[in-house]
mmCIF file of C-alpha atoms and ligand atoms in Angstrom:
data_model
loop_
_atom_site.group_PDB
_atom_site.id
_atom_site.type_symbol
_atom_site.label_atom_id
_atom_site.label_comp_id
_atom_site.label_asym_id
_atom_site.label_seq_id
_atom_site.Cartn_x
_atom_site.Cartn_y
_atom_site.Cartn_z
ATOM 1 C CA UNK A 1 20.734 2.293 -7.168
ATOM 2 C CA UNK A 2 18.928 -0.085 -9.152
ATOM 3 C CA UNK A 3 15.414 0.440 -10.665
ATOM 4 C CA UNK A 4 12.258 -1.026 -9.023
ATOM 5 C CA UNK A 5 10.099 -2.686 -11.122
ATOM 6 C CA UNK A 6 6.304 -3.412 -9.652
ATOM 7 C CA UNK A 7 3.150 -4.793 -11.496
ATOM 8 C CA UNK A 8 5.556 -6.529 -13.837
ATOM 9 C CA UNK A 9 3.933 -7.622 -16.937
ATOM 10 C CA UNK A 10 5.526 -9.770 -19.747
ATOM 11 C CA UNK A 11 7.619 -7.083 -21.331
ATOM 12 C CA UNK A 12 9.069 -5.992 -18.151
ATOM 13 C CA UNK A 13 10.022 -9.849 -17.612
ATOM 14 C CA UNK A 14 11.324 -9.823 -21.103
ATOM 15 C CA UNK A 15 13.405 -6.399 -20.203
ATOM 16 C CA UNK A 16 14.774 -8.127 -17.395
ATOM 17 C CA UNK A 17 15.615 -11.452 -18.941
ATOM 18 C CA UNK A 18 17.530 -9.147 -21.202
ATOM 19 C CA UNK A 19 19.397 -7.252 -18.206
ATOM 20 C CA UNK A 20 20.578 -10.994 -16.636
ATOM 21 C CA UNK A 21 21.928 -12.088 -20.356
ATOM 22 C CA UNK A 22 24.001 -8.333 -20.299
ATOM 23 C CA UNK A 23 25.407 -9.397 -17.127
ATOM 24 C CA UNK A 24 23.334 -7.602 -14.489
ATOM 25 C CA UNK A 25 21.866 -8.278 -11.527
ATOM 26 C CA UNK A 26 18.093 -9.056 -11.246
ATOM 27 C CA UNK A 27 16.403 -9.667 -7.698
ATOM 28 C CA UNK A 28 13.044 -11.387 -8.152
ATOM 29 C CA UNK A 29 10.583 -12.746 -5.820
ATOM 30 C CA UNK A 30 10.242 -16.735 -5.044
ATOM 31 C CA UNK A 31 7.739 -18.426 -2.560
ATOM 32 C CA UNK A 32 10.470 -19.135 -0.079
ATOM 33 C CA UNK A 33 12.381 -15.258 0.098
ATOM 34 C CA UNK A 34 13.560 -12.849 -2.582
ATOM 35 C CA UNK A 35 16.572 -14.285 -4.753
ATOM 36 C CA UNK A 36 19.624 -12.094 -5.940
ATOM 37 C CA UNK A 37 19.607 -13.557 -9.806
ATOM 38 C CA UNK A 38 22.567 -13.699 -11.912
ATOM 39 C CA UNK A 39 23.153 -15.575 -15.490
ATOM 40 C CA UNK A 40 24.561 -18.876 -13.859
ATOM 41 C CA UNK A 41 27.059 -19.212 -17.053
ATOM 42 C CA UNK A 42 28.376 -15.809 -16.546
ATOM 43 C CA UNK A 43 31.510 -15.290 -13.978
ATOM 44 C CA UNK A 44 31.483 -11.843 -13.954
ATOM 45 C CA UNK A 45 27.885 -11.615 -13.567
ATOM 46 C CA UNK A 46 27.936 -14.048 -10.848
ATOM 47 C CA UNK A 47 31.046 -12.297 -9.291
ATOM 48 C CA UNK A 48 29.109 -9.045 -8.368
ATOM 49 C CA UNK A 49 26.688 -11.508 -6.679
ATOM 50 C CA UNK A 50 29.460 -12.024 -3.964
ATOM 51 C CA UNK A 51 30.527 -8.614 -3.960
ATOM 52 C CA UNK A 52 26.932 -7.129 -3.345
ATOM 53 C CA UNK A 53 26.158 -9.673 -0.506
ATOM 54 C CA UNK A 54 29.464 -9.378 0.900
ATOM 55 C CA UNK A 55 29.537 -13.200 0.649
ATOM 56 C CA UNK A 56 32.758 -15.450 0.658
ATOM 57 C CA UNK A 57 33.470 -16.716 -2.644
ATOM 58 C CA UNK A 58 33.292 -20.540 -1.741
ATOM 59 C CA UNK A 59 29.782 -20.501 -0.869
ATOM 60 C CA UNK A 60 28.095 -22.406 -3.593
ATOM 61 C CA UNK A 61 24.785 -20.687 -5.295
ATOM 62 C CA UNK A 62 21.604 -22.582 -5.995
ATOM 63 C CA UNK A 63 20.756 -22.526 -9.780
ATOM 64 C CA UNK A 64 16.927 -21.685 -10.727
ATOM 65 C CA UNK A 65 15.647 -23.225 -13.638
ATOM 66 C CA UNK A 66 11.962 -23.014 -14.627
ATOM 67 C CA UNK A 67 11.115 -26.274 -15.882
ATOM 68 C CA UNK A 68 12.499 -30.074 -14.833
ATOM 69 C CA UNK A 69 13.774 -30.140 -18.929
ATOM 70 C CA UNK A 70 16.330 -28.068 -18.222
ATOM 71 C CA UNK A 71 18.152 -29.975 -15.471
ATOM 72 C CA UNK A 72 20.253 -32.415 -17.694
ATOM 73 C CA UNK A 73 22.004 -29.338 -18.912
ATOM 74 C CA UNK A 74 23.064 -28.811 -15.163
ATOM 75 C CA UNK A 75 23.687 -32.483 -13.903
ATOM 76 C CA UNK A 76 25.617 -35.317 -14.743
ATOM 77 C CA UNK A 77 23.724 -38.173 -12.640
ATOM 78 C CA UNK A 78 20.558 -38.327 -10.901
ATOM 79 C CA UNK A 79 18.918 -41.158 -8.849
ATOM 80 C CA UNK A 80 15.539 -42.620 -8.824
ATOM 81 C CA UNK A 81 14.681 -40.974 -5.598
ATOM 82 C CA UNK A 82 15.630 -37.351 -6.386
ATOM 83 C CA UNK A 83 13.518 -37.766 -9.642
ATOM 84 C CA UNK A 84 10.468 -38.956 -7.838
ATOM 85 C CA UNK A 85 11.191 -35.782 -5.297
ATOM 86 C CA UNK A 86 11.705 -33.400 -8.063
ATOM 87 C CA UNK A 87 8.342 -34.575 -9.636
ATOM 88 C CA UNK A 88 6.284 -34.318 -6.468
ATOM 89 C CA UNK A 89 7.593 -30.976 -5.259
ATOM 90 C CA UNK A 90 8.854 -29.142 -8.182
ATOM 91 C CA UNK A 91 7.915 -26.183 -8.655
ATOM 92 C CA UNK A 92 8.337 -25.633 -5.154
ATOM 93 C CA UNK A 93 10.435 -24.857 -1.969
ATOM 94 C CA UNK A 94 13.055 -27.431 -2.097
ATOM 95 C CA UNK A 95 16.712 -27.600 -3.724
ATOM 96 C CA UNK A 96 18.239 -31.164 -5.187
ATOM 97 C CA UNK A 97 21.968 -31.302 -4.731
ATOM 98 C CA UNK A 98 23.176 -33.283 -7.670
ATOM 99 C CA UNK A 99 26.137 -34.297 -9.050
ATOM 100 C CA UNK A 100 27.343 -31.457 -11.479
ATOM 101 C CA UNK A 101 27.869 -31.231 -15.225
ATOM 102 C CA UNK A 102 30.398 -29.230 -17.085
ATOM 103 C CA UNK A 103 27.787 -26.115 -17.154
ATOM 104 C CA UNK A 104 28.186 -25.749 -13.754
ATOM 105 C CA UNK A 105 31.406 -24.158 -13.050
ATOM 106 C CA UNK A 106 33.506 -23.597 -9.602
ATOM 107 C CA UNK A 107 32.267 -20.182 -9.420
ATOM 108 C CA UNK A 108 28.768 -21.598 -9.061
ATOM 109 C CA UNK A 109 29.332 -24.630 -6.859
ATOM 110 C CA UNK A 110 32.469 -23.496 -4.920
ATOM 111 C CA UNK A 111 34.566 -25.585 -6.723
ATOM 112 C CA UNK A 112 32.541 -28.823 -5.236
ATOM 113 C CA UNK A 113 31.598 -31.717 -7.763
ATOM 114 C CA UNK A 114 28.036 -31.076 -6.775
ATOM 115 C CA UNK A 115 25.123 -28.417 -7.943
ATOM 116 C CA UNK A 116 22.000 -27.275 -6.137
ATOM 117 C CA UNK A 117 18.905 -26.792 -8.439
ATOM 118 C CA UNK A 118 15.849 -25.519 -7.827
ATOM 119 C CA UNK A 119 12.397 -24.838 -9.839
ATOM 120 C CA UNK A 120 10.564 -22.088 -7.656
ATOM 121 C CA UNK A 121 6.789 -21.888 -7.349
ATOM 122 C CA UNK A 122 6.544 -18.282 -8.036
ATOM 123 C CA UNK A 123 4.786 -17.062 -11.150
ATOM 124 C CA UNK A 124 7.075 -13.676 -11.578
ATOM 125 C CA UNK A 125 10.262 -15.917 -11.037
ATOM 126 C CA UNK A 126 8.904 -19.059 -13.608
ATOM 127 C CA UNK A 127 7.888 -16.165 -16.007
ATOM 128 C CA UNK A 128 11.439 -14.444 -15.676
ATOM 129 C CA UNK A 129 13.157 -17.640 -16.071
ATOM 130 C CA UNK A 130 11.036 -18.314 -19.238
ATOM 131 C CA UNK A 131 11.921 -14.960 -21.004
ATOM 132 C CA UNK A 132 15.578 -15.821 -19.835
ATOM 133 C CA UNK A 133 15.478 -19.651 -21.391
ATOM 134 C CA UNK A 134 13.892 -18.057 -24.650
ATOM 135 C CA UNK A 135 17.240 -15.509 -24.819
ATOM 136 C CA UNK A 136 19.563 -19.090 -24.437
ATOM 137 C CA UNK A 137 19.989 -18.430 -21.306
ATOM 138 C CA UNK A 138 20.376 -21.970 -19.032
ATOM 139 C CA UNK A 139 19.684 -20.623 -15.207
ATOM 140 C CA UNK A 140 19.808 -18.351 -13.107
ATOM 141 C CA UNK A 141 21.939 -18.544 -9.886
ATOM 142 C CA UNK A 142 20.120 -16.766 -6.801
ATOM 143 C CA UNK A 143 20.981 -16.530 -3.416
ATOM 144 C CA UNK A 144 19.002 -14.992 -0.775
ATOM 145 C CA UNK A 145 19.068 -11.152 -1.767
ATOM 146 C CA UNK A 146 20.305 -10.270 1.597
ATOM 147 C CA UNK A 147 23.867 -9.093 3.082
ATOM 148 C CA UNK A 148 26.006 -12.096 4.217
ATOM 149 C CA UNK A 149 24.621 -13.542 7.519
ATOM 150 C CA UNK A 150 21.728 -11.273 7.258
ATOM 151 C CA UNK A 151 17.786 -11.744 7.615
ATOM 152 C CA UNK A 152 16.444 -13.021 3.924
ATOM 153 C CA UNK A 153 14.482 -10.447 2.608
ATOM 154 C CA UNK A 154 10.780 -11.444 2.027
ATOM 155 C CA UNK A 155 9.680 -8.179 0.278
ATOM 156 C CA UNK A 156 11.053 -6.373 -2.481
ATOM 157 C CA UNK A 157 11.118 -3.405 -0.029
ATOM 158 C CA UNK A 158 13.326 -5.487 2.383
ATOM 159 C CA UNK A 159 15.678 -6.195 -0.822
ATOM 160 C CA UNK A 160 16.230 -2.666 -1.520
ATOM 161 C CA UNK A 161 16.991 -1.788 2.049
ATOM 162 C CA UNK A 162 19.319 -4.632 2.465
ATOM 163 C CA UNK A 163 21.362 -4.218 -1.283
ATOM 164 C CA UNK A 164 20.037 -1.008 -2.615
ATOM 165 C CA UNK A 165 23.359 1.041 -2.056
ATOM 166 C CA UNK A 166 25.442 -1.774 -3.458
ATOM 167 C CA UNK A 167 23.513 -2.600 -6.621
ATOM 168 C CA UNK A 168 23.949 -0.630 -9.916
ATOM 169 C CA UNK A 169 21.616 1.469 -12.010
ATOM 170 C CA UNK A 170 21.731 -1.413 -14.409
ATOM 171 C CA UNK A 171 20.146 -3.687 -12.022
ATOM 172 C CA UNK A 172 16.570 -4.641 -11.141
ATOM 173 C CA UNK A 173 14.425 -5.428 -8.059
ATOM 174 C CA UNK A 174 11.107 -7.282 -9.388
ATOM 175 C CA UNK A 175 8.482 -6.533 -6.681
ATOM 176 C CA UNK A 176 6.147 -9.803 -6.590
ATOM 177 C CA UNK A 177 4.318 -8.905 -3.273
ATOM 178 C CA UNK A 178 5.318 -10.853 0.138
ATOM 179 C CA UNK A 179 6.948 -14.666 -0.393
ATOM 180 C CA UNK A 180 4.444 -17.037 0.602
ATOM 181 C CA UNK A 181 6.532 -19.295 2.557
ATOM 182 C CA UNK A 182 8.898 -16.954 4.151
ATOM 183 C CA UNK A 183 11.664 -19.358 5.096
ATOM 184 C CA UNK A 184 14.401 -20.471 2.574
ATOM 185 C CA UNK A 185 14.313 -24.151 0.530
ATOM 186 C CA UNK A 186 14.530 -27.498 2.009
ATOM 187 C CA UNK A 187 18.134 -28.431 0.737
ATOM 188 C CA UNK A 188 18.467 -32.054 0.140
ATOM 189 C CA UNK A 189 21.829 -33.851 -0.902
ATOM 190 C CA UNK A 190 20.980 -36.633 -3.423
ATOM 191 C CA UNK A 191 24.245 -37.504 -3.994
ATOM 192 C CA UNK A 192 24.469 -40.069 -1.636
ATOM 193 C CA UNK A 193 22.303 -43.774 -1.199
ATOM 194 C CA UNK A 194 19.564 -41.835 0.848
ATOM 195 C CA UNK A 195 18.532 -38.458 1.126
ATOM 196 C CA UNK A 196 19.949 -36.175 3.289
ATOM 197 C CA UNK A 197 18.305 -32.869 4.240
ATOM 198 C CA UNK A 198 21.251 -30.060 4.626
ATOM 199 C CA UNK A 199 18.698 -27.174 5.442
ATOM 200 C CA UNK A 200 15.365 -28.020 6.321
ATOM 201 C CA UNK A 201 12.157 -26.030 5.092
ATOM 202 C CA UNK A 202 9.143 -26.496 4.136
ATOM 203 C CA UNK A 203 9.160 -29.532 2.228
ATOM 204 C CA UNK A 204 9.754 -31.733 5.584
ATOM 205 C CA UNK A 205 11.329 -34.520 6.539
ATOM 206 C CA UNK A 206 8.190 -36.768 6.651
ATOM 207 C CA UNK A 207 7.015 -35.515 3.072
ATOM 208 C CA UNK A 208 10.470 -36.383 1.647
ATOM 209 C CA UNK A 209 10.353 -40.009 3.424
ATOM 210 C CA UNK A 210 6.490 -40.480 2.404
ATOM 211 C CA UNK A 211 7.369 -39.525 -1.319
ATOM 212 C CA UNK A 212 11.034 -41.954 -1.563
ATOM 213 C CA UNK A 213 10.101 -44.592 0.941
ATOM 214 C CA UNK A 214 13.649 -44.248 2.080
ATOM 215 C CA UNK A 215 14.479 -43.078 5.482
ATOM 216 C CA UNK A 216 16.021 -39.758 5.339
ATOM 217 C CA UNK A 217 18.877 -38.806 7.057
ATOM 218 C CA UNK A 218 17.747 -37.237 10.866
ATOM 219 C CA UNK A 219 20.497 -34.994 11.169
ATOM 220 C CA UNK A 220 17.954 -32.726 12.050
ATOM 221 C CA UNK A 221 16.127 -34.525 14.406
ATOM 222 C CA UNK A 222 19.053 -34.460 16.297
ATOM 223 C CA UNK A 223 20.270 -30.571 15.453
ATOM 224 C CA UNK A 224 23.551 -30.267 17.373
ATOM 225 C CA UNK A 225 27.131 -28.756 16.160
ATOM 226 C CA UNK A 226 28.858 -32.381 15.724
ATOM 227 C CA UNK A 227 25.592 -33.387 13.283
ATOM 228 C CA UNK A 228 26.344 -30.967 10.629
ATOM 229 C CA UNK A 229 27.429 -31.959 7.558
ATOM 230 C CA UNK A 230 31.151 -31.370 7.400
ATOM 231 C CA UNK A 231 32.271 -32.160 3.881
ATOM 232 C CA UNK A 232 29.727 -30.259 2.446
ATOM 233 C CA UNK A 233 29.591 -26.328 2.592
ATOM 234 C CA UNK A 234 25.840 -24.841 3.295
ATOM 235 C CA UNK A 235 26.560 -21.054 4.193
ATOM 236 C CA UNK A 236 23.298 -21.176 6.072
ATOM 237 C CA UNK A 237 24.569 -23.976 8.701
ATOM 238 C CA UNK A 238 27.279 -21.397 9.830
ATOM 239 C CA UNK A 239 25.995 -20.115 13.400
ATOM 240 C CA UNK A 240 24.898 -16.323 13.651
ATOM 241 C CA UNK A 241 23.084 -16.471 10.437
ATOM 242 C CA UNK A 242 19.549 -14.979 9.366
ATOM 243 C CA UNK A 243 20.250 -12.448 12.292
ATOM 244 C CA UNK A 244 18.830 -8.959 12.663
ATOM 245 C CA UNK A 245 20.499 -6.441 14.318
ATOM 246 C CA UNK A 246 18.906 -6.745 17.831
ATOM 247 C CA UNK A 247 19.695 -9.693 19.972
ATOM 248 C CA UNK A 248 17.540 -12.478 19.532
ATOM 249 C CA UNK A 249 16.577 -14.772 22.932
ATOM 250 C CA UNK A 250 14.644 -17.988 22.306
ATOM 251 C CA UNK A 251 11.924 -19.222 24.963
ATOM 252 C CA UNK A 252 12.705 -17.020 27.828
ATOM 253 C CA UNK A 253 10.644 -14.468 29.844
ATOM 254 C CA UNK A 254 10.999 -10.833 27.608
ATOM 255 C CA UNK A 255 12.160 -8.186 30.038
ATOM 256 C CA UNK A 256 9.990 -4.584 29.262
ATOM 257 C CA UNK A 257 10.998 -2.601 26.483
ATOM 258 C CA UNK A 258 12.091 -5.469 24.264
ATOM 259 C CA UNK A 259 10.045 -7.142 21.143
ATOM 260 C CA UNK A 260 8.133 -10.520 21.121
ATOM 261 C CA UNK A 261 7.142 -12.751 18.375
ATOM 262 C CA UNK A 262 4.946 -15.718 19.293
ATOM 263 C CA UNK A 263 1.717 -17.463 18.162
ATOM 264 C CA UNK A 264 -1.315 -16.039 18.639
ATOM 265 C CA UNK A 265 -2.561 -17.890 21.718
ATOM 266 C CA UNK A 266 0.121 -16.594 23.542
ATOM 267 C CA UNK A 267 -0.579 -13.526 25.418
ATOM 268 C CA UNK A 268 1.802 -10.254 25.113
ATOM 269 C CA UNK A 269 3.795 -9.793 28.339
ATOM 270 C CA UNK A 270 3.581 -5.990 29.970
ATOM 271 C CA UNK A 271 5.987 -3.659 28.383
ATOM 272 C CA UNK A 272 6.903 -5.586 25.316
ATOM 273 C CA UNK A 273 6.352 -4.347 21.424
ATOM 274 C CA UNK A 274 4.412 -7.480 19.752
ATOM 275 C CA UNK A 275 6.202 -7.954 16.479
ATOM 276 C CA UNK A 276 3.953 -10.414 15.115
ATOM 277 C CA UNK A 277 1.009 -12.477 16.242
ATOM 278 C CA UNK A 278 0.954 -15.721 13.539
ATOM 279 C CA UNK A 279 -2.093 -17.896 14.167
ATOM 280 C CA UNK A 280 -0.717 -20.832 12.748
ATOM 281 C CA UNK A 281 3.092 -22.489 12.419
ATOM 282 C CA UNK A 282 2.664 -21.344 8.618
ATOM 283 C CA UNK A 283 1.977 -17.669 9.217
ATOM 284 C CA UNK A 284 4.676 -17.962 11.771
ATOM 285 C CA UNK A 285 7.236 -19.064 9.076
ATOM 286 C CA UNK A 286 5.733 -16.146 6.727
ATOM 287 C CA UNK A 287 6.031 -13.438 8.828
ATOM 288 C CA UNK A 288 8.899 -14.219 10.725
ATOM 289 C CA UNK A 289 11.669 -12.533 8.887
ATOM 290 C CA UNK A 290 9.609 -9.242 8.237
ATOM 291 C CA UNK A 291 9.013 -9.103 12.153
ATOM 292 C CA UNK A 292 12.713 -9.328 12.797
ATOM 293 C CA UNK A 293 13.395 -6.683 10.273
ATOM 294 C CA UNK A 294 10.339 -4.416 12.026
ATOM 295 C CA UNK A 295 12.353 -4.990 15.074
ATOM 296 C CA UNK A 296 15.583 -3.463 13.841
ATOM 297 C CA UNK A 297 13.337 -0.345 12.385
ATOM 298 C CA UNK A 298 11.997 0.597 15.714
ATOM 299 C CA UNK A 299 15.692 0.386 16.994
ATOM 300 C CA UNK A 300 14.806 -2.482 19.687
ATOM 301 C CA UNK A 301 18.240 -4.010 21.471
ATOM 302 C CA UNK A 302 16.626 -7.100 22.356
ATOM 303 C CA UNK A 303 13.611 -9.607 20.227
ATOM 304 C CA UNK A 304 12.108 -12.548 22.612
ATOM 305 C CA UNK A 305 10.550 -15.565 20.702
ATOM 306 C CA UNK A 306 8.462 -18.088 21.905
ATOM 307 C CA UNK A 307 9.224 -21.022 19.362
ATOM 308 C CA UNK A 308 6.515 -23.248 17.457
ATOM 309 C CA UNK A 309 7.324 -26.726 18.897
ATOM 310 C CA UNK A 310 6.683 -29.993 17.118
ATOM 311 C CA UNK A 311 7.573 -31.177 13.559
ATOM 312 C CA UNK A 312 6.989 -30.376 10.194
ATOM 313 C CA UNK A 313 7.826 -26.760 9.313
ATOM 314 C CA UNK A 314 8.341 -25.938 12.886
ATOM 315 C CA UNK A 315 11.770 -27.549 12.874
ATOM 316 C CA UNK A 316 12.922 -25.447 10.124
ATOM 317 C CA UNK A 317 11.776 -22.304 12.029
ATOM 318 C CA UNK A 318 13.882 -23.673 15.021
ATOM 319 C CA UNK A 319 16.730 -24.364 12.993
ATOM 320 C CA UNK A 320 17.175 -20.611 11.616
ATOM 321 C CA UNK A 321 15.948 -19.351 14.951
ATOM 322 C CA UNK A 322 18.799 -21.236 16.569
ATOM 323 C CA UNK A 323 21.223 -19.694 14.338
ATOM 324 C CA UNK A 324 19.802 -15.905 14.644
ATOM 325 C CA UNK A 325 19.894 -16.304 18.444
ATOM 326 C CA UNK A 326 22.161 -15.068 20.905
ATOM 327 C CA UNK A 327 20.801 -17.133 23.722
ATOM 328 C CA UNK A 328 21.353 -20.498 22.739
ATOM 329 C CA UNK A 329 24.241 -23.069 21.214
ATOM 330 C CA UNK A 330 26.930 -20.364 20.980
HETATM 331 O O1 TXA B 1 14.627 -20.539 -0.895
HETATM 332 C C1 TXA B 1 16.270 -20.597 -1.414
HETATM 333 O O2 TXA B 1 16.917 -21.480 -1.144
HETATM 334 C C2 TXA B 1 16.433 -19.301 -2.021
HETATM 335 C C3 TXA B 1 15.572 -18.715 -3.037
HETATM 336 C C4 TXA B 1 16.179 -17.579 -3.692
HETATM 337 O O3 TXA B 1 15.567 -19.856 -3.815
HETATM 338 N N1 TXA B 1 17.979 -19.131 -1.957
HETATM 339 C C5 TXA B 1 19.000 -19.433 -1.045
HETATM 340 O O4 TXA B 1 20.294 -18.975 -1.622
HETATM 341 O O5 TXA B 1 18.434 -19.577 0.229
HETATM 342 P P1 TXA B 1 20.934 -19.082 -0.261
HETATM 343 O O6 TXA B 1 22.745 -18.943 -1.438
HETATM 344 O O7 TXA B 1 21.077 -17.699 0.465
HETATM 345 O O8 TXA B 1 21.538 -20.464 0.252
HETATM 346 C C6 TXA B 1 21.891 -21.436 -0.219
HETATM 347 C C7 TXA B 1 22.544 -22.547 0.447
HETATM 348 C C8 TXA B 1 23.821 -21.793 0.751
HETATM 349 O O9 TXA B 1 23.890 -22.058 2.418
HETATM 350 C C9 TXA B 1 24.466 -22.784 -0.232
HETATM 351 O O10 TXA B 1 25.638 -23.055 0.636
HETATM 352 C C10 TXA B 1 23.971 -24.374 -0.249
HETATM 353 O O11 TXA B 1 22.589 -23.437 -0.495
HETATM 354 N N2 TXA B 1 24.345 -24.934 -1.477
HETATM 355 C C11 TXA B 1 24.299 -24.112 -3.009
HETATM 356 N N3 TXA B 1 24.917 -25.405 -3.580
HETATM 357 C C12 TXA B 1 25.283 -25.982 -2.553
HETATM 358 C C13 TXA B 1 25.559 -27.399 -3.178
HETATM 359 N N4 TXA B 1 26.251 -28.128 -3.993
HETATM 360 N N5 TXA B 1 26.242 -28.516 -1.957
HETATM 361 C C14 TXA B 1 25.707 -28.042 -0.555
HETATM 362 N N6 TXA B 1 24.963 -26.806 -0.305
HETATM 363 C C15 TXA B 1 25.021 -25.831 -1.484
HETATM 364 MG MG1 MG B 2 20.762 -17.045 2.258
#
């Protein structure tokens, strides 16, 4: 069992950074979801991420840095449009996939010649990374802090629930409250002529097109199995990801005894347990994963979800739900 740190002071962050340098794992908050961090240059520490998550070893990890000045260490080439995206949206819920440098080893990239990089917008995460950089660290590899295929954690308590039994005493979980966005970052492949969204998120297609003045691959607007990128491994693109224990059904009439998640203006049908009543699409994203967990805590066998319609963040919500669900696309 790991140590759990709330009210993290600068001293606590310095201690956590030291633990990372010594090869321990530190779970930390980001604005998207909580990450399970390891020193991205330490093969042994990174191997423990895979053990703790139960994740296949060929799935690449995102390297987190605190400032754009550390980007050069990790990459060998960056197109103009990616520079524009980095300037506009970092720190923020966006991961750029770029050609790797020698520092990004196969144990980070899954053997690919690219590396995913992100500067998260969370003061605790940025504070931790600053302390880590002071100790000579280059970047923190961090997948979402959940067991492979499960729902990402958006609170420190959810991290402990997911991973507590697999962590060592020397590992840490930093408590920074609830993640503000609630869905994983938008992943943008920047290795081609045009940006290509590999995983939708809070940085939307429209936002990317506006900043780059380029046509973004509309992979997501046509979200079918045969439109998925094949040569690039994105573990979150597997079906049956982001899944709670309960069976999830989308846009169907809920049966009594099941859980129900929908926007506030949709009434709760008779005999079902309302798990969340978000007032906006943003709030829907923020509370979705904790509502799915709550359904599991209540031992519900089925959860029905009325999905938000429209573009923008709603696309990312529907992307995750289609993979969490037992009712469509299988
Ligand atoms: O919001 C997030 O991105 C969170 C927080 C902690 O930063 N992290 C996260 O990591 O969601 P993870 O490992 O759960 O999901 C990252 C996804 C995986 O599906 C992985 O395959 C993909 O990013 N990925 C990482 N590096 C890649 C690369 N070089 N090329 C293609 N996909 C990559
Ligand atoms: Mg994940």
